[in-house]
mmCIF file of C-alpha atoms in Angstrom:
data_model
loop_
_atom_site.group_PDB
_atom_site.id
_atom_site.type_symbol
_atom_site.label_atom_id
_atom_site.label_comp_id
_atom_site.label_asym_id
_atom_site.label_seq_id
_atom_site.Cartn_x
_atom_site.Cartn_y
_atom_site.Cartn_z
ATOM 1 C CA UNK B 278 -0.031 0.030 -0.025
ATOM 2 C CA UNK B 279 1.432 3.360 -1.009
ATOM 3 C CA UNK B 280 0.544 6.296 1.172
ATOM 4 C CA UNK B 281 -1.648 8.862 -0.569
ATOM 5 C CA UNK B 282 0.462 11.914 0.240
ATOM 6 C CA UNK B 283 3.159 12.717 -2.257
ATOM 7 C CA UNK B 284 4.504 15.784 -0.375
ATOM 8 C CA UNK B 285 5.989 13.612 2.346
ATOM 9 C CA UNK B 286 7.748 11.452 -0.270
ATOM 10 C CA UNK B 287 9.147 14.550 -1.803
ATOM 11 C CA UNK B 288 10.478 15.674 1.555
ATOM 12 C CA UNK B 289 12.064 12.327 2.170
ATOM 13 C CA UNK B 290 13.160 11.449 -1.292
ATOM 14 C CA UNK B 291 16.831 12.252 -0.614
ATOM 15 C CA UNK B 292 16.817 9.722 2.245
ATOM 16 C CA UNK B 293 15.298 7.131 -0.020
ATOM 17 C CA UNK B 294 17.944 7.888 -2.676
ATOM 18 C CA UNK B 295 20.671 7.504 -0.075
ATOM 19 C CA UNK B 296 19.306 4.144 1.185
ATOM 20 C CA UNK B 297 18.895 2.886 -2.467
ATOM 21 C CA UNK B 298 22.598 3.880 -3.042
ATOM 22 C CA UNK B 299 23.611 1.992 0.106
ATOM 23 C CA UNK B 300 21.805 -1.076 -1.105
ATOM 24 C CA UNK B 301 23.506 -0.609 -4.544
ATOM 25 C CA UNK B 302 26.924 -0.706 -2.868
ATOM 26 C CA UNK B 303 25.891 -4.006 -1.323
ATOM 27 C CA UNK B 304 25.163 -5.404 -4.819
ATOM 28 C CA UNK B 305 21.439 -4.696 -5.067
ATOM 29 C CA UNK B 306 21.492 -2.244 -8.056
ATOM 30 C CA UNK B 307 17.820 -2.743 -9.057
ATOM 31 C CA UNK B 308 16.376 -1.167 -5.888
ATOM 32 C CA UNK B 309 15.332 2.434 -6.401
ATOM 33 C CA UNK B 310 14.102 5.268 -4.072
ATOM 34 C CA UNK B 311 10.414 4.480 -4.917
ATOM 35 C CA UNK B 312 10.953 0.913 -3.828
ATOM 36 C CA UNK B 313 12.356 1.997 -0.509
ATOM 37 C CA UNK B 314 9.413 4.356 -0.021
ATOM 38 C CA UNK B 315 6.940 1.654 -0.812
ATOM 39 C CA UNK B 316 8.479 -0.691 1.648
ATOM 40 C CA UNK B 317 8.603 1.844 4.490
ATOM 41 C CA UNK B 318 5.308 3.530 3.834
ATOM 42 C CA UNK B 319 3.490 0.267 3.309
ATOM 43 C CA UNK B 320 3.594 -0.602 6.964
ATOM 44 C CA UNK B 321 1.451 2.311 8.023
ATOM 45 C CA UNK B 322 -2.340 2.648 7.933
ATOM 46 C CA UNK B 323 -2.247 6.248 9.016
ATOM 47 C CA UNK B 324 0.119 9.094 8.384
ATOM 48 C CA UNK B 325 3.092 8.636 10.841
ATOM 49 C CA UNK B 326 5.218 11.367 12.390
ATOM 50 C CA UNK B 327 8.073 12.570 10.216
ATOM 51 C CA UNK B 328 10.681 11.409 12.632
ATOM 52 C CA UNK B 329 9.233 7.817 12.508
ATOM 53 C CA UNK B 330 9.494 7.704 8.725
ATOM 54 C CA UNK B 331 13.068 9.089 8.813
ATOM 55 C CA UNK B 332 14.068 6.476 11.404
ATOM 56 C CA UNK B 333 12.434 3.637 9.416
ATOM 57 C CA UNK B 334 14.214 4.782 6.137
ATOM 58 C CA UNK B 335 17.615 5.125 7.772
ATOM 59 C CA UNK B 336 17.345 1.847 9.738
ATOM 60 C CA UNK B 337 15.950 -0.288 6.880
ATOM 61 C CA UNK B 338 18.062 -3.420 6.426
ATOM 62 C CA UNK B 339 18.281 -5.420 3.211
ATOM 63 C CA UNK B 340 16.741 -8.437 4.921
ATOM 64 C CA UNK B 341 13.649 -6.444 5.884
ATOM 65 C CA UNK B 342 13.377 -5.107 2.342
ATOM 66 C CA UNK B 343 13.680 -8.631 0.882
ATOM 67 C CA UNK B 344 11.041 -9.899 3.242
ATOM 68 C CA UNK B 345 8.772 -7.076 2.088
ATOM 69 C CA UNK B 346 9.411 -8.078 -1.641
ATOM 70 C CA UNK B 347 8.768 -11.733 -0.999
ATOM 71 C CA UNK B 348 5.485 -11.088 0.839
ATOM 72 C CA UNK B 349 4.353 -8.688 -1.894
ATOM 73 C CA UNK B 350 5.144 -11.327 -4.463
ATOM 74 C CA UNK B 351 3.107 -13.951 -2.616
ATOM 75 C CA UNK B 352 0.147 -11.590 -2.289
ATOM 76 C CA UNK B 353 0.259 -10.440 -5.955
ATOM 77 C CA UNK B 354 2.811 -12.044 -8.268
ATOM 78 C CA UNK B 355 2.291 -9.325 -10.882
ATOM 79 C CA UNK B 356 2.862 -6.384 -8.473
ATOM 80 C CA UNK B 357 6.680 -6.490 -8.336
#
């Protein structure tokens, strides 16, 4: 589920780019900023505080991202 507010993504886009670049250094070149955002934002049903989103983006580990991708593929194989 992607959150319906684009302004927050635009504010945090640089953090998502930084995390995607970090994953790229680890050998995961196909992960982009939008993928990071979908993973982090998908865990919320309501708009969280900005500091919570910042913490979630900066502390995101590749294992948590891969778990998110696997679950998304099981739910809808055409979504990823």
